[in-house]
PDB file of C-alpha atoms in Angstrom:
ATOM      1  CA  MET A   1       6.156 -12.585   8.507  1.00  0.00           C
ATOM      2  CA  THR A   2       8.492 -11.834  11.386  1.00  0.00           C
ATOM      3  CA  GLN A   3       7.571  -8.758  13.406  1.00  0.00           C
ATOM      4  CA  ILE A   4      10.382  -6.196  13.564  1.00  0.00           C
ATOM      5  CA  SER A   5       9.632  -5.003  17.116  1.00  0.00           C
ATOM      6  CA  GLU A   6       6.756  -4.469  19.509  1.00  0.00           C
ATOM      7  CA  LEU A   7       3.807  -2.507  18.155  1.00  0.00           C
ATOM      8  CA  LYS A   8       2.143   0.484  19.784  1.00  0.00           C
ATOM      9  CA  SER A   9      -1.582   1.258  19.830  1.00  0.00           C
ATOM     10  CA  ALA A  10      -3.783   4.198  18.847  1.00  0.00           C
ATOM     11  CA  THR A  11      -7.535   4.508  18.465  1.00  0.00           C
ATOM     12  CA  HIS A  12      -9.791   5.781  15.709  1.00  0.00           C
ATOM     13  CA  ASN A  13     -13.523   5.975  16.362  1.00  0.00           C
ATOM     14  CA  GLY A  14     -13.083   3.517  19.214  1.00  0.00           C
ATOM     15  CA  GLU A  15     -11.177   0.977  17.116  1.00  0.00           C
ATOM     16  CA  THR A  16      -7.590   0.000  17.872  1.00  0.00           C
ATOM     17  CA  ILE A  17      -4.887   0.658  15.304  1.00  0.00           C
ATOM     18  CA  ARG A  18      -1.531  -0.996  15.843  1.00  0.00           C
ATOM     19  CA  TYR A  19       1.650   0.474  14.436  1.00  0.00           C
ATOM     20  CA  LEU A  20       5.418   0.243  14.538  1.00  0.00           C
ATOM     21  CA  ASP A  21       7.174   3.378  15.833  1.00  0.00           C
ATOM     22  CA  THR A  22      10.960   3.355  15.583  1.00  0.00           C
ATOM     23  CA  GLY A  23      13.910   5.561  14.689  1.00  0.00           C
ATOM     24  CA  ALA A  24      14.248   9.326  14.991  1.00  0.00           C
ATOM     25  CA  GLY A  25      14.757  12.287  12.696  1.00  0.00           C
ATOM     26  CA  GLU A  26      12.865  14.549  10.318  1.00  0.00           C
ATOM     27  CA  PRO A  27      11.043  14.176   8.100  1.00  0.00           C
ATOM     28  CA  ALA A  28       9.184  11.200   9.527  1.00  0.00           C
ATOM     29  CA  LEU A  29       8.173   8.437   7.115  1.00  0.00           C
ATOM     30  CA  VAL A  30       4.777   6.737   7.324  1.00  0.00           C
ATOM     31  CA  PHE A  31       4.622   3.336   5.594  1.00  0.00           C
ATOM     32  CA  VAL A  32       1.220   2.038   4.467  1.00  0.00           C
ATOM     33  CA  HIS A  33       1.007  -1.615   3.401  1.00  0.00           C
ATOM     34  CA  GLY A  34      -1.114  -3.126   0.677  1.00  0.00           C
ATOM     35  CA  TRP A  35      -4.220  -5.297   0.455  1.00  0.00           C
ATOM     36  CA  CYS A  36      -4.279  -8.153   2.986  1.00  0.00           C
ATOM     37  CA  CYS A  37      -0.743  -7.315   4.160  1.00  0.00           C
ATOM     38  CA  ASP A  38       0.652  -5.654   7.323  1.00  0.00           C
ATOM     39  CA  ASN A  39       3.586  -3.544   8.505  1.00  0.00           C
ATOM     40  CA  THR A  40       6.086  -6.397   8.146  1.00  0.00           C
ATOM     41  CA  TYR A  41       5.973  -6.105   4.364  1.00  0.00           C
ATOM     42  CA  TRP A  42       8.240  -3.075   4.859  1.00  0.00           C
ATOM     43  CA  ARG A  43      10.872  -5.059   6.762  1.00  0.00           C
ATOM     44  CA  ASP A  44      13.578  -4.232   4.198  1.00  0.00           C
ATOM     45  CA  GLN A  45      12.885  -0.490   4.457  1.00  0.00           C
ATOM     46  CA  VAL A  46      12.236   0.158   8.166  1.00  0.00           C
ATOM     47  CA  PRO A  47      15.741  -0.591   9.547  1.00  0.00           C
ATOM     48  CA  VAL A  48      17.424   1.334   6.745  1.00  0.00           C
ATOM     49  CA  PHE A  49      15.414   4.539   7.102  1.00  0.00           C
ATOM     50  CA  ALA A  50      15.136   4.358  10.905  1.00  0.00           C
ATOM     51  CA  ALA A  51      18.812   5.311  11.024  1.00  0.00           C
ATOM     52  CA  ASN A  52      17.892   8.883  10.048  1.00  0.00           C
ATOM     53  CA  HIS A  53      14.117   9.195  10.293  1.00  0.00           C
ATOM     54  CA  ARG A  54      11.261   8.457  12.649  1.00  0.00           C
ATOM     55  CA  ILE A  55       9.409   5.545  11.081  1.00  0.00           C
ATOM     56  CA  ILE A  56       5.723   4.746  11.498  1.00  0.00           C
ATOM     57  CA  ALA A  57       4.543   1.528   9.825  1.00  0.00           C
ATOM     58  CA  VAL A  58       0.837   1.024  10.349  1.00  0.00           C
ATOM     59  CA  ASP A  59      -1.364  -2.065  10.398  1.00  0.00           C
ATOM     60  CA  LEU A  60      -4.529  -0.800   8.722  1.00  0.00           C
ATOM     61  CA  LEU A  61      -7.861  -1.722  10.264  1.00  0.00           C
ATOM     62  CA  GLY A  62      -8.766  -5.255   9.219  1.00  0.00           C
ATOM     63  CA  HIS A  63      -5.100  -6.152   8.842  1.00  0.00           C
ATOM     64  CA  GLY A  64      -2.238  -7.447  10.981  1.00  0.00           C
ATOM     65  CA  SER A  65      -2.682  -6.778  14.699  1.00  0.00           C
ATOM     66  CA  SER A  66      -5.241  -3.972  14.342  1.00  0.00           C
ATOM     67  CA  ASP A  67      -8.953  -4.402  15.053  1.00  0.00           C
ATOM     68  CA  LYS A  68     -10.964  -6.218  12.412  1.00  0.00           C
ATOM     69  CA  PRO A  69     -14.582  -4.992  12.621  1.00  0.00           C
ATOM     70  CA  ASP A  70     -17.064  -6.931  10.491  1.00  0.00           C
ATOM     71  CA  ARG A  71     -17.887  -4.231   7.963  1.00  0.00           C
ATOM     72  CA  ASP A  72     -16.812  -3.144   4.514  1.00  0.00           C
ATOM     73  CA  TYR A  73     -13.368  -1.574   4.136  1.00  0.00           C
ATOM     74  CA  THR A  74     -12.946   1.449   1.877  1.00  0.00           C
ATOM     75  CA  ILE A  75     -10.140   3.705   0.702  1.00  0.00           C
ATOM     76  CA  ASP A  76     -11.878   6.706   2.294  1.00  0.00           C
ATOM     77  CA  ASN A  77     -11.932   4.976   5.684  1.00  0.00           C
ATOM     78  CA  PHE A  78      -8.296   3.934   5.411  1.00  0.00           C
ATOM     79  CA  VAL A  79      -7.371   7.528   4.524  1.00  0.00           C
ATOM     80  CA  ASP A  80      -9.170   8.761   7.644  1.00  0.00           C
ATOM     81  CA  VAL A  81      -7.324   6.198   9.782  1.00  0.00           C
ATOM     82  CA  VAL A  82      -3.888   7.215   8.501  1.00  0.00           C
ATOM     83  CA  ALA A  83      -4.707  10.922   8.808  1.00  0.00           C
ATOM     84  CA  SER A  84      -5.927  10.349  12.372  1.00  0.00           C
ATOM     85  CA  LEU A  85      -2.725   8.506  13.259  1.00  0.00           C
ATOM     86  CA  ILE A  86      -0.521  11.268  11.817  1.00  0.00           C
ATOM     87  CA  GLY A  87      -2.442  13.797  13.882  1.00  0.00           C
ATOM     88  CA  GLU A  88      -2.438  11.749  17.077  1.00  0.00           C
ATOM     89  CA  LEU A  89       1.330  11.252  16.864  1.00  0.00           C
ATOM     90  CA  GLY A  90       1.946  14.915  16.109  1.00  0.00           C
ATOM     91  CA  LEU A  91       3.975  14.190  12.991  1.00  0.00           C
ATOM     92  CA  ASP A  92       5.147  17.307  11.142  1.00  0.00           C
ATOM     93  CA  LYS A  93       4.290  16.787   7.470  1.00  0.00           C
ATOM     94  CA  PRO A  94       5.740  13.291   7.066  1.00  0.00           C
ATOM     95  CA  ILE A  95       6.520  11.585   3.796  1.00  0.00           C
ATOM     96  CA  VAL A  96       3.943   8.871   3.167  1.00  0.00           C
ATOM     97  CA  VAL A  97       4.945   5.659   1.406  1.00  0.00           C
ATOM     98  CA  GLY A  98       2.296   3.223   0.197  1.00  0.00           C
ATOM     99  CA  HIS A  99       2.415  -0.082  -1.661  1.00  0.00           C
ATOM    100  CA  SER A 100      -0.426  -1.249  -3.921  1.00  0.00           C
ATOM    101  CA  MET A 101      -3.691  -0.482  -2.070  1.00  0.00           C
ATOM    102  CA  GLY A 102      -1.499   1.535   0.299  1.00  0.00           C
ATOM    103  CA  GLY A 103      -0.400   3.651  -2.647  1.00  0.00           C
ATOM    104  CA  VAL A 104      -4.020   4.421  -3.489  1.00  0.00           C
ATOM    105  CA  ILE A 105      -4.535   5.391   0.157  1.00  0.00           C
ATOM    106  CA  VAL A 106      -1.437   7.617   0.126  1.00  0.00           C
ATOM    107  CA  MET A 107      -2.525   9.442  -3.033  1.00  0.00           C
ATOM    108  CA  ASN A 108      -6.005  10.096  -1.684  1.00  0.00           C
ATOM    109  CA  LEU A 109      -4.575  11.148   1.676  1.00  0.00           C
ATOM    110  CA  ALA A 110      -2.390  13.757  -0.056  1.00  0.00           C
ATOM    111  CA  ARG A 111      -5.395  15.114  -1.919  1.00  0.00           C
ATOM    112  CA  LYS A 112      -7.817  15.122   1.005  1.00  0.00           C
ATOM    113  CA  HIS A 113      -5.272  16.564   3.450  1.00  0.00           C
ATOM    114  CA  PRO A 114      -2.795  18.553   1.317  1.00  0.00           C
ATOM    115  CA  ASP A 115      -1.244  20.240   4.355  1.00  0.00           C
ATOM    116  CA  LEU A 116      -0.697  16.974   6.218  1.00  0.00           C
ATOM    117  CA  THR A 117       2.152  15.516   4.157  1.00  0.00           C
ATOM    118  CA  ARG A 118       5.190  16.834   2.302  1.00  0.00           C
ATOM    119  CA  GLY A 119       5.543  14.080  -0.276  1.00  0.00           C
ATOM    120  CA  ALA A 120       4.261  10.692  -1.436  1.00  0.00           C
ATOM    121  CA  VAL A 121       6.030   7.556  -2.624  1.00  0.00           C
ATOM    122  CA  ILE A 122       3.566   5.299  -4.431  1.00  0.00           C
ATOM    123  CA  VAL A 123       4.753   1.740  -4.991  1.00  0.00           C
ATOM    124  CA  ASP A 124       3.065  -0.075  -7.889  1.00  0.00           C
ATOM    125  CA  ALA A 125      -0.496   0.999  -7.062  1.00  0.00           C
ATOM    126  CA  PRO A 126      -3.496   0.624  -9.411  1.00  0.00           C
ATOM    127  CA  LEU A 127      -3.898   4.331 -10.175  1.00  0.00           C
ATOM    128  CA  VAL A 128      -5.267   3.834 -13.692  1.00  0.00           C
ATOM    129  CA  PRO A 129      -8.687   2.184 -14.185  1.00  0.00           C
ATOM    130  CA  LEU A 130      -8.476  -1.375 -15.435  1.00  0.00           C
ATOM    131  CA  PRO A 131      -8.896  -1.799 -19.195  1.00  0.00           C
ATOM    132  CA  ASP A 132     -12.433  -2.789 -20.237  1.00  0.00           C
ATOM    133  CA  PRO A 133     -11.400  -6.276 -21.452  1.00  0.00           C
ATOM    134  CA  LEU A 134     -10.293  -7.118 -17.878  1.00  0.00           C
ATOM    135  CA  LEU A 135     -13.526  -6.079 -16.183  1.00  0.00           C
ATOM    136  CA  PRO A 136     -15.359  -9.429 -16.620  1.00  0.00           C
ATOM    137  CA  MET A 137     -12.394 -11.237 -15.054  1.00  0.00           C
ATOM    138  CA  VAL A 138     -12.362  -8.749 -12.166  1.00  0.00           C
ATOM    139  CA  ALA A 139     -16.096  -9.265 -11.570  1.00  0.00           C
ATOM    140  CA  GLN A 140     -15.576 -13.038 -11.552  1.00  0.00           C
ATOM    141  CA  THR A 141     -12.664 -12.705  -9.128  1.00  0.00           C
ATOM    142  CA  LEU A 142     -14.703 -10.541  -6.738  1.00  0.00           C
ATOM    143  CA  GLU A 143     -17.495 -13.102  -6.743  1.00  0.00           C
ATOM    144  CA  ALA A 144     -14.970 -15.803  -5.891  1.00  0.00           C
ATOM    145  CA  PHE A 145     -13.703 -13.646  -3.008  1.00  0.00           C
ATOM    146  CA  LYS A 146     -17.287 -13.543  -1.669  1.00  0.00           C
ATOM    147  CA  SER A 147     -17.668 -17.328  -1.876  1.00  0.00           C
ATOM    148  CA  PRO A 148     -16.837 -19.982   0.753  1.00  0.00           C
ATOM    149  CA  ALA A 149     -13.686 -20.738  -1.258  1.00  0.00           C
ATOM    150  CA  TYR A 150     -12.344 -17.189  -0.875  1.00  0.00           C
ATOM    151  CA  LYS A 151      -9.028 -18.280   0.645  1.00  0.00           C
ATOM    152  CA  GLU A 152      -8.197 -20.478  -2.330  1.00  0.00           C
ATOM    153  CA  ALA A 153      -9.372 -17.790  -4.755  1.00  0.00           C
ATOM    154  CA  ALA A 154      -7.249 -15.117  -3.075  1.00  0.00           C
ATOM    155  CA  ALA A 155      -4.178 -17.368  -3.004  1.00  0.00           C
ATOM    156  CA  GLY A 156      -4.571 -18.079  -6.707  1.00  0.00           C
ATOM    157  CA  PHE A 157      -4.997 -14.404  -7.504  1.00  0.00           C
ATOM    158  CA  VAL A 158      -1.886 -13.421  -5.558  1.00  0.00           C
ATOM    159  CA  ARG A 159       0.215 -16.179  -7.128  1.00  0.00           C
ATOM    160  CA  MET A 160      -0.863 -15.482 -10.710  1.00  0.00           C
ATOM    161  CA  GLN A 161      -1.239 -11.694 -10.729  1.00  0.00           C
ATOM    162  CA  LEU A 162       1.249 -10.318  -8.187  1.00  0.00           C
ATOM    163  CA  PHE A 163       4.297 -12.467  -8.926  1.00  0.00           C
ATOM    164  CA  ASN A 164       6.116 -13.755 -11.979  1.00  0.00           C
ATOM    165  CA  ALA A 165       8.474 -16.605 -12.870  1.00  0.00           C
ATOM    166  CA  ALA A 166      11.490 -14.664 -11.574  1.00  0.00           C
ATOM    167  CA  SER A 167       9.988 -13.968  -8.136  1.00  0.00           C
ATOM    168  CA  PRO A 168      11.855 -15.783  -5.317  1.00  0.00           C
ATOM    169  CA  PRO A 169       9.809 -18.944  -4.561  1.00  0.00           C
ATOM    170  CA  ASP A 170      10.249 -18.741  -0.779  1.00  0.00           C
ATOM    171  CA  MET A 171       9.059 -15.141  -0.764  1.00  0.00           C
ATOM    172  CA  VAL A 172       6.065 -16.055  -2.912  1.00  0.00           C
ATOM    173  CA  GLU A 173       4.946 -18.807  -0.541  1.00  0.00           C
ATOM    174  CA  GLU A 174       5.558 -16.714   2.583  1.00  0.00           C
ATOM    175  CA  THR A 175       3.604 -13.803   1.129  1.00  0.00           C
ATOM    176  CA  ILE A 176       0.664 -15.938   0.040  1.00  0.00           C
ATOM    177  CA  ALA A 177       0.492 -17.542   3.484  1.00  0.00           C
ATOM    178  CA  GLY A 178       0.629 -14.175   5.235  1.00  0.00           C
ATOM    179  CA  MET A 179      -2.011 -12.566   3.047  1.00  0.00           C
ATOM    180  CA  GLY A 180      -4.210 -15.636   3.511  1.00  0.00           C
ATOM    181  CA  THR A 181      -4.900 -14.693   7.142  1.00  0.00           C
ATOM    182  CA  ALA A 182      -7.011 -11.645   6.165  1.00  0.00           C
ATOM    183  CA  PRO A 183     -10.733 -11.795   7.019  1.00  0.00           C
ATOM    184  CA  GLN A 184     -13.064 -12.421   4.079  1.00  0.00           C
ATOM    185  CA  ARG A 185     -14.733  -9.010   4.481  1.00  0.00           C
ATOM    186  CA  VAL A 186     -11.330  -7.382   3.944  1.00  0.00           C
ATOM    187  CA  VAL A 187     -10.509  -9.630   1.003  1.00  0.00           C
ATOM    188  CA  TYR A 188     -13.448  -8.576  -1.135  1.00  0.00           C
ATOM    189  CA  SER A 189     -14.437  -5.103   0.093  1.00  0.00           C
ATOM    190  CA  ALA A 190     -10.967  -3.566   0.290  1.00  0.00           C
ATOM    191  CA  ILE A 191      -9.962  -4.629  -3.200  1.00  0.00           C
ATOM    192  CA  GLU A 192     -13.327  -3.561  -4.611  1.00  0.00           C
ATOM    193  CA  SER A 193     -12.811  -0.058  -3.213  1.00  0.00           C
ATOM    194  CA  THR A 194      -9.167  -0.010  -4.325  1.00  0.00           C
ATOM    195  CA  LEU A 195     -10.118  -0.760  -7.934  1.00  0.00           C
ATOM    196  CA  SER A 196     -13.054   1.684  -8.013  1.00  0.00           C
ATOM    197  CA  PRO A 197     -12.650   4.593 -10.464  1.00  0.00           C
ATOM    198  CA  GLU A 198     -13.589   6.868  -7.552  1.00  0.00           C
ATOM    199  CA  SER A 199     -10.289   5.937  -5.901  1.00  0.00           C
ATOM    200  CA  CYS A 200      -8.118   7.041  -8.826  1.00  0.00           C
ATOM    201  CA  VAL A 201      -9.540  10.317 -10.104  1.00  0.00           C
ATOM    202  CA  PRO A 202      -7.147  11.960 -12.578  1.00  0.00           C
ATOM    203  CA  GLY A 203      -5.406  15.249 -11.902  1.00  0.00           C
ATOM    204  CA  PRO A 204      -2.451  16.595  -9.911  1.00  0.00           C
ATOM    205  CA  ILE A 205      -1.782  14.798  -6.630  1.00  0.00           C
ATOM    206  CA  GLY A 206      -1.048  18.016  -4.780  1.00  0.00           C
ATOM    207  CA  VAL A 207       2.305  17.155  -3.209  1.00  0.00           C
ATOM    208  CA  PRO A 208       5.591  16.001  -4.757  1.00  0.00           C
ATOM    209  CA  ALA A 209       5.124  12.345  -5.668  1.00  0.00           C
ATOM    210  CA  VAL A 210       7.031   9.492  -7.263  1.00  0.00           C
ATOM    211  CA  PHE A 211       5.576   6.229  -8.579  1.00  0.00           C
ATOM    212  CA  LEU A 212       7.702   3.069  -8.445  1.00  0.00           C
ATOM    213  CA  ARG A 213       6.390   0.951 -11.316  1.00  0.00           C
ATOM    214  CA  ALA A 214       6.864  -2.803 -11.696  1.00  0.00           C
ATOM    215  CA  ALA A 215       7.479  -4.245 -15.128  1.00  0.00           C
ATOM    216  CA  ASN A 216       4.185  -6.165 -15.177  1.00  0.00           C
ATOM    217  CA  LEU A 217       1.899  -3.243 -14.299  1.00  0.00           C
ATOM    218  CA  PHE A 218      -0.744  -2.810 -17.017  1.00  0.00           C
ATOM    219  CA  ALA A 219      -0.510   1.005 -16.865  1.00  0.00           C
ATOM    220  CA  THR A 220       2.510   2.447 -18.651  1.00  0.00           C
ATOM    221  CA  ALA A 221       4.735   5.189 -17.282  1.00  0.00           C
ATOM    222  CA  GLU A 222       3.342   7.521 -19.956  1.00  0.00           C
ATOM    223  CA  GLN A 223      -0.259   6.813 -18.901  1.00  0.00           C
ATOM    224  CA  LEU A 224       0.582   7.497 -15.255  1.00  0.00           C
ATOM    225  CA  LYS A 225       2.324  10.787 -16.036  1.00  0.00           C
ATOM    226  CA  GLU A 226      -0.509  11.910 -18.313  1.00  0.00           C
ATOM    227  CA  ARG A 227      -3.193  11.056 -15.754  1.00  0.00           C
ATOM    228  CA  TYR A 228      -1.324  12.664 -12.827  1.00  0.00           C
ATOM    229  CA  PRO A 229       0.577  15.767 -14.006  1.00  0.00           C
ATOM    230  CA  GLY A 230       3.821  16.232 -12.102  1.00  0.00           C
ATOM    231  CA  LEU A 231       4.116  12.588 -11.056  1.00  0.00           C
ATOM    232  CA  GLU A 232       7.604  11.130 -11.407  1.00  0.00           C
ATOM    233  CA  VAL A 233       7.924   7.476 -12.433  1.00  0.00           C
ATOM    234  CA  ALA A 234      10.800   5.083 -11.743  1.00  0.00           C
ATOM    235  CA  GLU A 235      10.638   1.634 -13.338  1.00  0.00           C
ATOM    236  CA  PHE A 236      11.757  -1.718 -11.903  1.00  0.00           C
ATOM    237  CA  ASP A 237      12.245  -5.037 -13.674  1.00  0.00           C
ATOM    238  CA  CYS A 238      10.346  -7.192 -11.195  1.00  0.00           C
ATOM    239  CA  ALA A 239       6.841  -8.130 -10.075  1.00  0.00           C
ATOM    240  CA  HIS A 240       4.373  -6.278  -7.845  1.00  0.00           C
ATOM    241  CA  PHE A 241       6.141  -6.424  -4.457  1.00  0.00           C
ATOM    242  CA  ILE A 242       8.947  -4.115  -5.556  1.00  0.00           C
ATOM    243  CA  GLN A 243      10.038  -3.274  -2.004  1.00  0.00           C
ATOM    244  CA  MET A 244      10.631  -6.979  -1.310  1.00  0.00           C
ATOM    245  CA  GLU A 245      11.978  -8.151  -4.670  1.00  0.00           C
ATOM    246  CA  ARG A 246      14.228  -5.104  -5.188  1.00  0.00           C
ATOM    247  CA  PRO A 247      14.810  -3.695  -1.682  1.00  0.00           C
ATOM    248  CA  THR A 248      18.143  -2.013  -2.373  1.00  0.00           C
ATOM    249  CA  GLU A 249      16.847  -0.243  -5.479  1.00  0.00           C
ATOM    250  CA  THR A 250      13.609   0.685  -3.697  1.00  0.00           C
ATOM    251  CA  ASN A 251      15.497   2.225  -0.799  1.00  0.00           C
ATOM    252  CA  ALA A 252      17.712   4.147  -3.207  1.00  0.00           C
ATOM    253  CA  ALA A 253      14.661   5.518  -5.034  1.00  0.00           C
ATOM    254  CA  ILE A 254      13.025   6.620  -1.769  1.00  0.00           C
ATOM    255  CA  THR A 255      16.281   8.230  -0.624  1.00  0.00           C
ATOM    256  CA  LYS A 256      16.627  10.094  -3.921  1.00  0.00           C
ATOM    257  CA  PHE A 257      13.062  11.361  -3.587  1.00  0.00           C
ATOM    258  CA  ILE A 258      13.605  12.549  -0.009  1.00  0.00           C
ATOM    259  CA  GLU A 259      16.837  14.346  -0.905  1.00  0.00           C
ATOM    260  CA  ALA A 260      15.148  16.179  -3.801  1.00  0.00           C
ATOM    261  CA  LEU A 261      12.307  17.574  -1.705  1.00  0.00           C
ATOM    262  CA  PRO A 262      12.390  21.327  -1.080  1.00  0.00           C
TER     263      PRO A 262
END
C-alpha cells in the first residue's frame, strides 16, 4: 500500500523499528496494525486524527519496513516493542489503537503496563478463544503456513476468512498482495501466538476500552462483554478490516471514545 510519509526509526534490543510520526496534540494516538500488515493499513485514520493529535503508526518487527529477524514472533515481544517505543518517544499516556493481532497486543499492553496508556481501541481482535470445532481447521492452517506453499495458504486464508462478498474487490486484492510480503516465520509464529489462550486471558483490561466488532466475528458482543468486564462494544456490518471497509464510521467511533475519556 502507499506510504503516507517518510518513516522514522527507533531501536529495541538492537533491532530497528520503523514508525510514522505525524500531527500534534494530546492525547497522542498509537496505531498498531494486524498480522502481516504494516502502518499503511491505517491510512484512512492517520490524516483525520493528525489534525488534532500526535499520531504514531508503528511497523511491528517482522513487518513493513522494520527489521525482520529470523525467529518466532510473539504477542509478549510485540507488547515490549510498543511499550519501548512509547517510552523512547516520551508519549504521555497515549490512546492505543490496534486491529486484529494489533488489538491483542494493545489489550496485553494495557494490562502489562497499566500506567502507560489512558485508553484502548480494539478493532475486531480475536479476544475469545476459538470454539473447539474450529481447532482442527486451525491446526491444519498452521501446518500449511509452515509448508513451502505458505504464501498460497496465507492468501487463501485471508480471502476466505477476513473478507466477505460485500468487501470491495480492489481492496481485497491489494490487501492480499500486501500481506503476502510477510516472511514465513511471521506468518505462522505470529498468528499462533495471537490465537493462544495465553494471549486472551479473561478479566478487566485495566483501562477504558472499546471493541469495534465486525459482523462476521465468531465471538458475540455479549461474550466479549462477559469475558472483559467494562469493555464497550460497537458493531459494524462489514468484514474484518473495519477501519478500511468503514473508515468514516470507524473514525467516528474512535472520536466518540476519545471524547468520553476522563
